[in-house]
PDB file of C-alpha atoms in Angstrom:
ATOM      1  CA  MET A 883     154.805 130.157 135.537  1.00 67.00           C
ATOM      2  CA  LEU A 884     154.761 128.843 131.966  1.00 70.00           C
ATOM      3  CA  ARG A 885     151.019 128.128 132.164  1.00 75.00           C
ATOM      4  CA  PHE A 886     150.364 131.637 133.494  1.00 70.00           C
ATOM      5  CA  THR A 887     152.417 133.220 130.687  1.00 74.00           C
ATOM      6  CA  VAL A 888     150.691 131.176 127.978  1.00 76.00           C
ATOM      7  CA  ARG A 889     147.271 132.076 129.382  1.00 76.00           C
ATOM      8  CA  ARG A 890     148.079 135.788 129.368  1.00 76.00           C
ATOM      9  CA  LEU A 891     149.366 135.593 125.788  1.00 79.00           C
ATOM     10  CA  ILE A 892     146.185 133.861 124.646  1.00 81.00           C
ATOM     11  CA  GLU A 893     144.127 136.554 126.356  1.00 80.00           C
ATOM     12  CA  LEU A 894     146.260 139.194 124.614  1.00 81.00           C
ATOM     13  CA  VAL A 895     145.532 137.699 121.180  1.00 83.00           C
ATOM     14  CA  LEU A 896     141.781 137.464 121.837  1.00 86.00           C
ATOM     15  CA  VAL A 897     141.592 141.026 123.139  1.00 86.00           C
ATOM     16  CA  PHE A 898     143.669 142.276 120.213  1.00 85.00           C
ATOM     17  CA  PHE A 899     141.347 140.718 117.637  1.00 85.00           C
ATOM     18  CA  GLY A 900     138.232 141.969 119.423  1.00 86.00           C
ATOM     19  CA  VAL A 901     139.412 145.549 119.906  1.00 85.00           C
ATOM     20  CA  THR A 902     140.944 145.963 116.449  1.00 84.00           C
ATOM     21  CA  PHE A 903     137.804 144.627 114.772  1.00 86.00           C
ATOM     22  CA  ALA A 904     135.645 147.015 116.814  1.00 86.00           C
ATOM     23  CA  ILE A 905     137.859 149.964 115.810  1.00 84.00           C
ATOM     24  CA  TYR A 906     137.986 148.852 112.178  1.00 82.00           C
ATOM     25  CA  ALA A 907     134.194 148.548 112.045  1.00 82.00           C
ATOM     26  CA  ALA A 908     133.672 151.907 113.762  1.00 80.00           C
ATOM     27  CA  VAL A 909     136.136 153.770 111.514  1.00 78.00           C
ATOM     28  CA  PHE A 910     134.796 152.475 108.224  1.00 73.00           C
ATOM     29  CA  ALA A 911     131.200 152.903 109.344  1.00 67.00           C
ATOM     30  CA  LEU A 912     131.663 156.655 109.861  1.00 64.00           C
ATOM     31  CA  PRO A 913     129.267 158.831 107.826  1.00 62.00           C
ATOM     32  CA  GLY A 914     130.632 160.590 104.785  1.00 62.00           C
ATOM     33  CA  ASP A 915     132.778 159.485 101.864  1.00 62.00           C
ATOM     34  CA  PRO A 916     136.487 160.254 102.352  1.00 64.00           C
ATOM     35  CA  ILE A 917     137.239 159.266  98.764  1.00 68.00           C
ATOM     36  CA  SER A 918     135.022 162.014  97.341  1.00 63.00           C
ATOM     37  CA  SER A 919     136.901 164.656  99.351  1.00 61.00           C
ATOM     38  CA  LEU A 920     140.346 163.715  98.023  1.00 64.00           C
ATOM     39  CA  GLY A 921     140.017 166.137  95.145  1.00 60.00           C
ATOM     40  CA  GLY A 922     139.522 169.158  97.392  1.00 60.00           C
ATOM     41  CA  ASP A 923     137.757 171.971  95.538  1.00 59.00           C
ATOM     42  CA  GLN A 924     137.720 169.901  92.336  1.00 66.00           C
ATOM     43  CA  PRO A 925     135.353 166.944  92.891  1.00 68.00           C
ATOM     44  CA  LEU A 926     136.518 163.608  91.561  1.00 66.00           C
ATOM     45  CA  SER A 927     134.539 161.968  88.817  1.00 69.00           C
ATOM     46  CA  PRO A 928     132.342 159.004  89.823  1.00 73.00           C
ATOM     47  CA  ALA A 929     134.555 156.678  87.771  1.00 76.00           C
ATOM     48  CA  VAL A 930     137.693 157.752  89.680  1.00 72.00           C
ATOM     49  CA  VAL A 931     135.900 157.433  93.027  1.00 71.00           C
ATOM     50  CA  GLU A 932     134.719 153.943  92.150  1.00 76.00           C
ATOM     51  CA  ARG A 933     138.207 152.945  90.969  1.00 78.00           C
ATOM     52  CA  ILE A 934     139.761 154.108  94.258  1.00 74.00           C
ATOM     53  CA  ARG A 935     137.094 152.264  96.257  1.00 75.00           C
ATOM     54  CA  GLU A 936     137.893 149.088  94.340  1.00 77.00           C
ATOM     55  CA  LEU A 937     141.624 149.633  94.869  1.00 76.00           C
ATOM     56  CA  TYR A 938     141.132 149.812  98.642  1.00 73.00           C
ATOM     57  CA  HIS A 939     138.466 147.064  98.610  1.00 75.00           C
ATOM     58  CA  LEU A 940     135.930 149.398 100.240  1.00 74.00           C
ATOM     59  CA  ASN A 941     133.085 147.703  98.380  1.00 73.00           C
ATOM     60  CA  ASP A 942     133.877 144.331  99.950  1.00 77.00           C
ATOM     61  CA  PRO A 943     132.054 143.091 103.071  1.00 80.00           C
ATOM     62  CA  LEU A 944     133.471 144.410 106.321  1.00 78.00           C
ATOM     63  CA  TRP A 945     134.685 141.001 107.502  1.00 81.00           C
ATOM     64  CA  SER A 946     136.567 140.499 104.229  1.00 83.00           C
ATOM     65  CA  GLN A 947     138.247 143.909 104.568  1.00 81.00           C
ATOM     66  CA  TYR A 948     139.268 143.121 108.153  1.00 85.00           C
ATOM     67  CA  LEU A 949     140.731 139.709 107.279  1.00 87.00           C
ATOM     68  CA  ARG A 950     142.721 141.267 104.436  1.00 85.00           C
ATOM     69  CA  TYR A 951     143.994 143.914 106.859  1.00 84.00           C
ATOM     70  CA  LEU A 952     145.075 141.216 109.343  1.00 85.00           C
ATOM     71  CA  GLY A 953     146.905 139.377 106.585  1.00 85.00           C
ATOM     72  CA  HIS A 954     148.953 142.481 105.772  1.00 82.00           C
ATOM     73  CA  LEU A 955     149.452 143.152 109.482  1.00 83.00           C
ATOM     74  CA  LEU A 956     151.134 139.765 109.985  1.00 81.00           C
ATOM     75  CA  THR A 957     153.866 140.912 107.590  1.00 82.00           C
ATOM     76  CA  GLY A 958     154.322 144.179 109.486  1.00 79.00           C
ATOM     77  CA  ASP A 959     152.379 146.223 106.924  1.00 80.00           C
ATOM     78  CA  LEU A 960     150.017 148.805 108.470  1.00 81.00           C
ATOM     79  CA  GLY A 961     148.680 149.669 105.040  1.00 79.00           C
ATOM     80  CA  VAL A 962     148.647 152.874 103.004  1.00 81.00           C
ATOM     81  CA  ASP A 963     146.403 155.908 103.302  1.00 78.00           C
ATOM     82  CA  PHE A 964     144.058 157.198 100.604  1.00 76.00           C
ATOM     83  CA  ARG A 965     146.898 159.250  99.123  1.00 77.00           C
ATOM     84  CA  GLY A 966     149.201 156.267  98.740  1.00 77.00           C
ATOM     85  CA  ARG A 967     151.462 157.088 101.699  1.00 82.00           C
ATOM     86  CA  SER A 968     152.678 154.274 103.942  1.00 84.00           C
ATOM     87  CA  VAL A 969     151.053 154.427 107.389  1.00 85.00           C
ATOM     88  CA  ALA A 970     154.112 152.824 108.978  1.00 85.00           C
ATOM     89  CA  GLU A 971     156.411 155.438 107.466  1.00 86.00           C
ATOM     90  CA  ARG A 972     154.155 158.280 108.624  1.00 86.00           C
ATOM     91  CA  LEU A 973     154.170 156.810 112.117  1.00 86.00           C
ATOM     92  CA  ALA A 974     157.951 156.436 112.077  1.00 86.00           C
ATOM     93  CA  THR A 975     158.380 160.184 111.566  1.00 88.00           C
ATOM     94  CA  ARG A 976     156.048 160.938 114.509  1.00 87.00           C
ATOM     95  CA  TRP A 977     157.205 158.413 117.107  1.00 88.00           C
ATOM     96  CA  PRO A 978     160.351 160.275 118.278  1.00 89.00           C
ATOM     97  CA  VAL A 979     158.297 163.292 119.400  1.00 90.00           C
ATOM     98  CA  THR A 980     155.718 161.167 121.228  1.00 88.00           C
ATOM     99  CA  ILE A 981     158.383 158.994 122.871  1.00 89.00           C
ATOM    100  CA  ARG A 982     160.250 162.038 124.210  1.00 90.00           C
ATOM    101  CA  LEU A 983     157.001 163.566 125.461  1.00 90.00           C
ATOM    102  CA  ALA A 984     155.825 160.324 127.088  1.00 89.00           C
ATOM    103  CA  LEU A 985     159.117 159.490 128.796  1.00 90.00           C
ATOM    104  CA  THR A 986     159.500 163.031 130.124  1.00 92.00           C
ATOM    105  CA  ALA A 987     155.947 162.960 131.510  1.00 91.00           C
ATOM    106  CA  TRP A 988     156.526 159.494 132.988  1.00 91.00           C
ATOM    107  CA  VAL A 989     159.687 160.557 134.829  1.00 91.00           C
ATOM    108  CA  ILE A 990     157.801 163.531 136.284  1.00 91.00           C
ATOM    109  CA  GLN A 991     155.068 161.178 137.475  1.00 89.00           C
ATOM    110  CA  VAL A 992     157.560 158.800 139.096  1.00 89.00           C
ATOM    111  CA  VAL A 993     159.660 161.421 140.875  1.00 90.00           C
ATOM    112  CA  ILE A 994     156.934 163.771 142.096  1.00 90.00           C
ATOM    113  CA  GLY A 995     153.998 161.343 142.366  1.00 88.00           C
ATOM    114  CA  VAL A 996     155.817 158.623 144.285  1.00 87.00           C
ATOM    115  CA  GLY A 997     157.568 161.221 146.447  1.00 88.00           C
ATOM    116  CA  LEU A 998     154.318 162.957 147.446  1.00 88.00           C
ATOM    117  CA  GLY A 999     152.563 159.641 148.058  1.00 87.00           C
ATOM    118  CA  LEU A1000     155.396 158.318 150.213  1.00 86.00           C
ATOM    119  CA  ILE A1001     155.528 161.476 152.327  1.00 87.00           C
ATOM    120  CA  ALA A1002     151.736 161.459 152.791  1.00 87.00           C
ATOM    121  CA  GLY A1003     151.652 157.752 153.629  1.00 84.00           C
ATOM    122  CA  LEU A1004     154.381 158.023 156.267  1.00 83.00           C
ATOM    123  CA  ARG A1005     152.609 161.013 157.836  1.00 84.00           C
ATOM    124  CA  LYS A1006     149.075 159.660 157.866  1.00 83.00           C
ATOM    125  CA  ASN A1007     146.359 162.019 159.151  1.00 81.00           C
ATOM    126  CA  THR A1008     148.735 164.983 159.456  1.00 87.00           C
ATOM    127  CA  TRP A1009     148.382 168.321 157.674  1.00 88.00           C
ATOM    128  CA  ILE A1010     150.901 167.087 155.087  1.00 86.00           C
ATOM    129  CA  ASP A1011     148.727 164.048 154.311  1.00 84.00           C
ATOM    130  CA  ARG A1012     145.587 166.179 154.010  1.00 88.00           C
ATOM    131  CA  GLY A1013     147.431 168.757 151.912  1.00 89.00           C
ATOM    132  CA  VAL A1014     148.565 166.103 149.405  1.00 86.00           C
ATOM    133  CA  LEU A1015     145.020 164.710 149.240  1.00 86.00           C
ATOM    134  CA  ILE A1016     143.484 168.135 148.577  1.00 88.00           C
ATOM    135  CA  LEU A1017     146.160 168.998 146.018  1.00 86.00           C
ATOM    136  CA  THR A1018     145.635 165.783 144.028  1.00 84.00           C
ATOM    137  CA  ILE A1019     141.845 166.241 144.063  1.00 84.00           C
ATOM    138  CA  LEU A1020     142.183 169.800 142.781  1.00 85.00           C
ATOM    139  CA  ILE A1021     144.581 168.709 140.041  1.00 81.00           C
ATOM    140  CA  ALA A1022     142.345 165.872 138.874  1.00 78.00           C
ATOM    141  CA  SER A1023     139.279 168.140 138.760  1.00 82.00           C
ATOM    142  CA  VAL A1024     140.697 170.609 136.213  1.00 83.00           C
ATOM    143  CA  PRO A1025     140.152 169.650 132.527  1.00 83.00           C
ATOM    144  CA  ILE A1026     143.401 169.017 130.692  1.00 82.00           C
ATOM    145  CA  PHE A1027     142.747 171.659 128.003  1.00 83.00           C
ATOM    146  CA  VAL A1028     142.209 174.284 130.712  1.00 86.00           C
ATOM    147  CA  MET A1029     145.431 173.237 132.427  1.00 85.00           C
ATOM    148  CA  ALA A1030     147.335 173.310 129.137  1.00 87.00           C
ATOM    149  CA  VAL A1031     146.132 176.760 128.041  1.00 88.00           C
ATOM    150  CA  THR A1032     146.717 178.180 131.531  1.00 89.00           C
ATOM    151  CA  ALA A1033     150.259 176.780 131.581  1.00 88.00           C
ATOM    152  CA  GLN A1034     150.957 178.333 128.190  1.00 88.00           C
ATOM    153  CA  LEU A1035     149.639 181.707 129.338  1.00 89.00           C
ATOM    154  CA  VAL A1036     151.492 181.763 132.671  1.00 89.00           C
ATOM    155  CA  PHE A1037     154.817 180.071 131.959  1.00 88.00           C
ATOM    156  CA  GLY A1038     155.091 180.850 128.261  1.00 84.00           C
ATOM    157  CA  VAL A1039     153.504 184.253 127.717  1.00 86.00           C
ATOM    158  CA  LYS A1040     153.610 186.013 131.101  1.00 87.00           C
ATOM    159  CA  LEU A1041     156.876 184.641 132.521  1.00 86.00           C
ATOM    160  CA  SER A1042     158.576 183.694 129.211  1.00 82.00           C
ATOM    161  CA  MET A1043     160.179 180.703 130.921  1.00 85.00           C
ATOM    162  CA  LEU A1044     159.383 177.962 128.403  1.00 85.00           C
ATOM    163  CA  PRO A1045     158.287 177.712 124.750  1.00 85.00           C
ATOM    164  CA  ILE A1046     154.569 177.195 124.312  1.00 84.00           C
ATOM    165  CA  ALA A1047     154.435 175.383 120.955  1.00 83.00           C
ATOM    166  CA  GLY A1048     156.480 173.285 118.563  1.00 82.00           C
ATOM    167  CA  VAL A1049     159.734 171.396 119.056  1.00 83.00           C
ATOM    168  CA  THR A1050     162.192 173.876 117.556  1.00 83.00           C
ATOM    169  CA  ASP A1051     163.964 174.336 120.906  1.00 82.00           C
ATOM    170  CA  GLY A1052     164.593 170.592 121.221  1.00 82.00           C
ATOM    171  CA  TRP A1053     164.564 168.468 124.335  1.00 84.00           C
ATOM    172  CA  PRO A1054     164.052 169.288 127.170  1.00 83.00           C
ATOM    173  CA  LEU A1055     162.865 172.900 126.678  1.00 85.00           C
ATOM    174  CA  SER A1056     160.170 172.177 124.109  1.00 85.00           C
ATOM    175  CA  TYR A1057     158.860 169.211 126.073  1.00 89.00           C
ATOM    176  CA  LEU A1058     158.892 170.362 129.710  1.00 90.00           C
ATOM    177  CA  LEU A1059     155.623 172.305 129.639  1.00 90.00           C
ATOM    178  CA  PRO A1060     153.503 169.801 127.667  1.00 90.00           C
ATOM    179  CA  ALA A1061     155.041 166.865 129.556  1.00 90.00           C
ATOM    180  CA  THR A1062     154.188 168.450 132.902  1.00 89.00           C
ATOM    181  CA  VAL A1063     150.591 169.049 131.786  1.00 88.00           C
ATOM    182  CA  LEU A1064     150.368 165.484 130.494  1.00 87.00           C
ATOM    183  CA  ALA A1065     151.917 164.046 133.655  1.00 87.00           C
ATOM    184  CA  ILE A1066     149.935 165.992 136.196  1.00 85.00           C
ATOM    185  CA  TYR A1067     146.818 163.810 136.068  1.00 79.00           C
ATOM    186  CA  GLY A1068     148.729 160.550 136.289  1.00 83.00           C
ATOM    187  CA  LEU A1069     150.852 162.161 138.986  1.00 85.00           C
ATOM    188  CA  ALA A1070     147.762 162.684 141.158  1.00 85.00           C
ATOM    189  CA  ALA A1071     146.765 159.028 140.741  1.00 86.00           C
ATOM    190  CA  VAL A1072     150.297 157.812 141.503  1.00 88.00           C
ATOM    191  CA  ALA A1073     150.456 159.927 144.664  1.00 88.00           C
ATOM    192  CA  ARG A1074     147.130 158.622 145.973  1.00 87.00           C
ATOM    193  CA  LEU A1075     147.959 155.033 145.071  1.00 87.00           C
ATOM    194  CA  THR A1076     151.379 155.236 146.727  1.00 87.00           C
ATOM    195  CA  ARG A1077     149.919 156.824 149.813  1.00 87.00           C
ATOM    196  CA  GLY A1078     147.240 154.131 150.166  1.00 86.00           C
ATOM    197  CA  SER A1079     149.692 151.302 149.581  1.00 85.00           C
ATOM    198  CA  VAL A1080     152.159 152.668 152.151  1.00 84.00           C
ATOM    199  CA  VAL A1081     149.399 153.147 154.740  1.00 83.00           C
ATOM    200  CA  ASP A1082     148.147 149.579 154.238  1.00 82.00           C
ATOM    201  CA  THR A1083     151.649 148.153 154.518  1.00 80.00           C
ATOM    202  CA  MET A1084     152.513 150.205 157.593  1.00 79.00           C
ATOM    203  CA  SER A1085     149.438 148.825 159.393  1.00 78.00           C
ATOM    204  CA  SER A1086     150.141 145.178 158.505  1.00 78.00           C
ATOM    205  CA  ASP A1087     151.139 142.547 161.067  1.00 77.00           C
ATOM    206  CA  PHE A1088     154.594 141.861 159.672  1.00 78.00           C
ATOM    207  CA  VAL A1089     155.579 145.540 159.964  1.00 74.00           C
ATOM    208  CA  ARG A1090     154.456 145.594 163.612  1.00 78.00           C
ATOM    209  CA  ALA A1091     156.553 142.500 164.164  1.00 80.00           C
ATOM    210  CA  LEU A1092     159.577 144.239 162.639  1.00 76.00           C
ATOM    211  CA  TRP A1093     159.084 147.225 164.956  1.00 74.00           C
ATOM    212  CA  ALA A1094     158.835 144.814 167.914  1.00 76.00           C
ATOM    213  CA  LYS A1095     162.134 143.196 166.923  1.00 76.00           C
ATOM    214  CA  GLY A1096     163.799 146.584 167.225  1.00 76.00           C
ATOM    215  CA  LEU A1097     164.723 147.125 163.571  1.00 74.00           C
ATOM    216  CA  SER A1098     165.643 150.681 162.681  1.00 74.00           C
ATOM    217  CA  ARG A1099     163.099 152.950 161.011  1.00 72.00           C
ATOM    218  CA  ARG A1100     165.351 153.281 157.967  1.00 75.00           C
ATOM    219  CA  ARG A1101     165.489 149.511 157.486  1.00 75.00           C
ATOM    220  CA  VAL A1102     161.788 148.898 158.085  1.00 75.00           C
ATOM    221  CA  ILE A1103     160.656 151.639 155.716  1.00 75.00           C
ATOM    222  CA  GLY A1104     163.498 151.568 153.201  1.00 72.00           C
ATOM    223  CA  VAL A1105     163.498 147.792 152.719  1.00 70.00           C
ATOM    224  CA  HIS A1106     160.293 146.136 153.859  1.00 71.00           C
ATOM    225  CA  VAL A1107     157.627 148.833 153.530  1.00 76.00           C
ATOM    226  CA  LEU A1108     158.797 150.178 150.182  1.00 76.00           C
ATOM    227  CA  ARG A1109     159.254 146.745 148.658  1.00 75.00           C
ATOM    228  CA  ASN A1110     155.815 145.507 149.688  1.00 75.00           C
ATOM    229  CA  SER A1111     154.144 148.780 148.720  1.00 78.00           C
ATOM    230  CA  SER A1112     155.739 148.949 145.305  1.00 77.00           C
ATOM    231  CA  ILE A1113     153.823 146.257 143.404  1.00 77.00           C
ATOM    232  CA  PRO A1114     150.549 148.173 142.774  1.00 80.00           C
ATOM    233  CA  VAL A1115     152.469 151.402 142.135  1.00 83.00           C
ATOM    234  CA  LEU A1116     154.858 149.781 139.659  1.00 80.00           C
ATOM    235  CA  THR A1117     151.932 148.093 137.933  1.00 79.00           C
ATOM    236  CA  TYR A1118     150.155 151.407 137.453  1.00 83.00           C
ATOM    237  CA  LEU A1119     153.324 153.196 136.312  1.00 84.00           C
ATOM    238  CA  ALA A1120     154.175 150.515 133.767  1.00 80.00           C
ATOM    239  CA  ILE A1121     150.670 150.463 132.291  1.00 79.00           C
ATOM    240  CA  ASP A1122     150.551 154.248 132.347  1.00 83.00           C
ATOM    241  CA  LEU A1123     153.800 154.370 130.368  1.00 81.00           C
ATOM    242  CA  GLY A1124     152.088 152.318 127.671  1.00 74.00           C
ATOM    243  CA  ALA A1125     149.162 154.739 127.708  1.00 76.00           C
ATOM    244  CA  LEU A1126     151.482 157.760 127.487  1.00 81.00           C
ATOM    245  CA  LEU A1127     153.306 156.207 124.543  1.00 75.00           C
ATOM    246  CA  GLY A1128     149.922 155.958 122.902  1.00 66.00           C
ATOM    247  CA  GLY A1129     150.141 159.661 122.352  1.00 59.00           C
ATOM    248  CA  ALA A1130     148.191 162.518 123.876  1.00 74.00           C
ATOM    249  CA  VAL A1131     145.830 163.948 121.287  1.00 77.00           C
ATOM    250  CA  VAL A1132     144.802 166.986 123.335  1.00 80.00           C
ATOM    251  CA  THR A1133     148.282 167.825 124.628  1.00 85.00           C
ATOM    252  CA  GLU A1134     150.012 167.431 121.277  1.00 84.00           C
ATOM    253  CA  GLY A1135     147.260 169.425 119.606  1.00 83.00           C
ATOM    254  CA  ILE A1136     147.385 172.377 122.011  1.00 85.00           C
ATOM    255  CA  PHE A1137     151.191 172.530 122.083  1.00 88.00           C
ATOM    256  CA  ASN A1138     151.470 171.837 118.327  1.00 86.00           C
ATOM    257  CA  LEU A1139     153.748 168.829 118.792  1.00 88.00           C
ATOM    258  CA  PRO A1140     154.090 166.731 115.601  1.00 88.00           C
ATOM    259  CA  GLY A1141     153.576 163.417 117.367  1.00 86.00           C
ATOM    260  CA  VAL A1142     151.354 160.370 116.988  1.00 86.00           C
ATOM    261  CA  GLY A1143     148.467 161.980 118.853  1.00 83.00           C
ATOM    262  CA  GLN A1144     148.378 164.942 116.493  1.00 84.00           C
ATOM    263  CA  LEU A1145     148.528 162.614 113.466  1.00 86.00           C
ATOM    264  CA  LEU A1146     145.618 160.600 114.862  1.00 84.00           C
ATOM    265  CA  PHE A1147     143.530 163.748 115.349  1.00 82.00           C
ATOM    266  CA  GLU A1148     144.285 164.994 111.836  1.00 82.00           C
ATOM    267  CA  SER A1149     143.422 161.605 110.349  1.00 82.00           C
ATOM    268  CA  ILE A1150     140.085 161.448 112.165  1.00 79.00           C
ATOM    269  CA  ARG A1151     139.230 164.973 111.038  1.00 77.00           C
ATOM    270  CA  VAL A1152     139.715 164.144 107.334  1.00 75.00           C
ATOM    271  CA  HIS A1153     138.229 160.633 107.597  1.00 76.00           C
ATOM    272  CA  GLU A1154     141.578 159.016 106.748  1.00 80.00           C
ATOM    273  CA  GLY A1155     140.406 155.538 107.776  1.00 80.00           C
ATOM    274  CA  PRO A1156     143.534 153.456 107.000  1.00 83.00           C
ATOM    275  CA  THR A1157     145.735 155.830 109.006  1.00 86.00           C
ATOM    276  CA  VAL A1158     143.342 155.858 111.982  1.00 85.00           C
ATOM    277  CA  VAL A1159     143.163 152.057 112.041  1.00 85.00           C
ATOM    278  CA  GLY A1160     146.936 151.700 111.609  1.00 86.00           C
ATOM    279  CA  ILE A1161     147.683 154.095 114.470  1.00 86.00           C
ATOM    280  CA  ALA A1162     145.059 152.470 116.694  1.00 84.00           C
ATOM    281  CA  THR A1163     146.525 149.036 115.983  1.00 86.00           C
ATOM    282  CA  ALA A1164     150.025 150.154 116.935  1.00 85.00           C
ATOM    283  CA  LEU A1165     148.761 151.787 120.135  1.00 83.00           C
ATOM    284  CA  ILE A1166     146.721 148.728 121.094  1.00 84.00           C
ATOM    285  CA  LEU A1167     149.754 146.474 120.637  1.00 84.00           C
ATOM    286  CA  ILE A1168     151.883 148.737 122.830  1.00 82.00           C
ATOM    287  CA  PHE A1169     149.268 148.830 125.592  1.00 81.00           C
ATOM    288  CA  LEU A1170     148.542 145.085 125.523  1.00 82.00           C
ATOM    289  CA  LEU A1171     152.214 144.080 125.455  1.00 83.00           C
ATOM    290  CA  THR A1172     152.935 146.439 128.338  1.00 80.00           C
ATOM    291  CA  SER A1173     150.088 144.919 130.341  1.00 79.00           C
ATOM    292  CA  VAL A1174     151.307 141.360 129.735  1.00 80.00           C
ATOM    293  CA  ILE A1175     154.895 142.203 130.653  1.00 80.00           C
ATOM    294  CA  VAL A1176     153.682 143.882 133.851  1.00 76.00           C
ATOM    295  CA  ASP A1177     151.570 140.855 134.791  1.00 75.00           C
ATOM    296  CA  ILE A1178     154.475 138.481 134.222  1.00 76.00           C
ATOM    297  CA  LEU A1179     156.879 140.611 136.269  1.00 74.00           C
ATOM    298  CA  ASN A1180     154.294 140.930 139.061  1.00 70.00           C
ATOM    299  CA  SER A1181     153.833 137.162 139.135  1.00 72.00           C
ATOM    300  CA  LEU A1182     157.584 136.793 139.611  1.00 69.00           C
ATOM    301  CA  LEU A1183     157.547 139.280 142.493  1.00 64.00           C
ATOM    302  CA  ASP A1184     154.404 137.797 144.067  1.00 63.00           C
ATOM    303  CA  PRO A1185     153.779 134.109 143.139  1.00 63.00           C
ATOM    304  CA  ARG A1186     150.242 134.311 144.582  1.00 61.00           C
ATOM    305  CA  ILE A1187     149.167 136.255 141.465  1.00 59.00           C
ATOM    306  CA  ARG A1188     149.671 133.181 139.249  1.00 58.00           C
ATOM    307  CA  HIS A1189     147.121 131.200 141.233  1.00 57.00           C
ATOM    308  CA  ASP A1190     144.358 133.816 141.333  1.00 58.00           C
TER     309      ASP A1190
END
């Protein structure tokens, strides 16, 4: 178990360095000069532009900039943007909104997705099973921006049931509509994954042996089938939680939620490189740590995973 954990941590570090360098290189290789646009309608003088570039070491080689960034990162410093604002502090003001949105969407995925998948799996090849399959395909085929705008029009404008923008109404009212839109695509995947896992488990030899022993349906399904079907579903849900915490740029943009996703979009639009890299670094860490924790927990539930 210790060897497996150490190996996964080493892989995490290697992936982290590779992905962050790729993002850093891509961001600072974007066309255009963000420094020149800081003055707005009043262009900055060449001397001021050059001074700012020297201050942020933008004239240094890319590898030197990246190593300097890593050095600050080891102390917990995500850097400052081109206006002198701390990236970490800007993120801190946005995280609460994104965390509420992500957790609300995740709970919707767990309750509805697992429920639909379990019902479909236990009623294989019935009209219920086919109905769940068709429903999840239809959901996954609609672009998220279409789903979001339609939800705003129907539930916000026509029915006046929920607010369509902002967080002034607090949780849960301000978050229910965007969280449902955000959750609906993961919900379809969870339902299909749960259904497939339940069907595979129900057709396995050990389940047939349990039926032959005369165990009750409640015990076979509630204990043995659910437990053995849960590993792939829990793995997906845990990783998906990390992805949801990464912020939803489209959802937060359409519903005007001041979260991490909206900040990332705004920073990309104005070529605010340090903020984009800082946000991407934080999101990568969340996703990688979630993946490692899931792998370790799965190896405890199923020791065969450690030897693959």
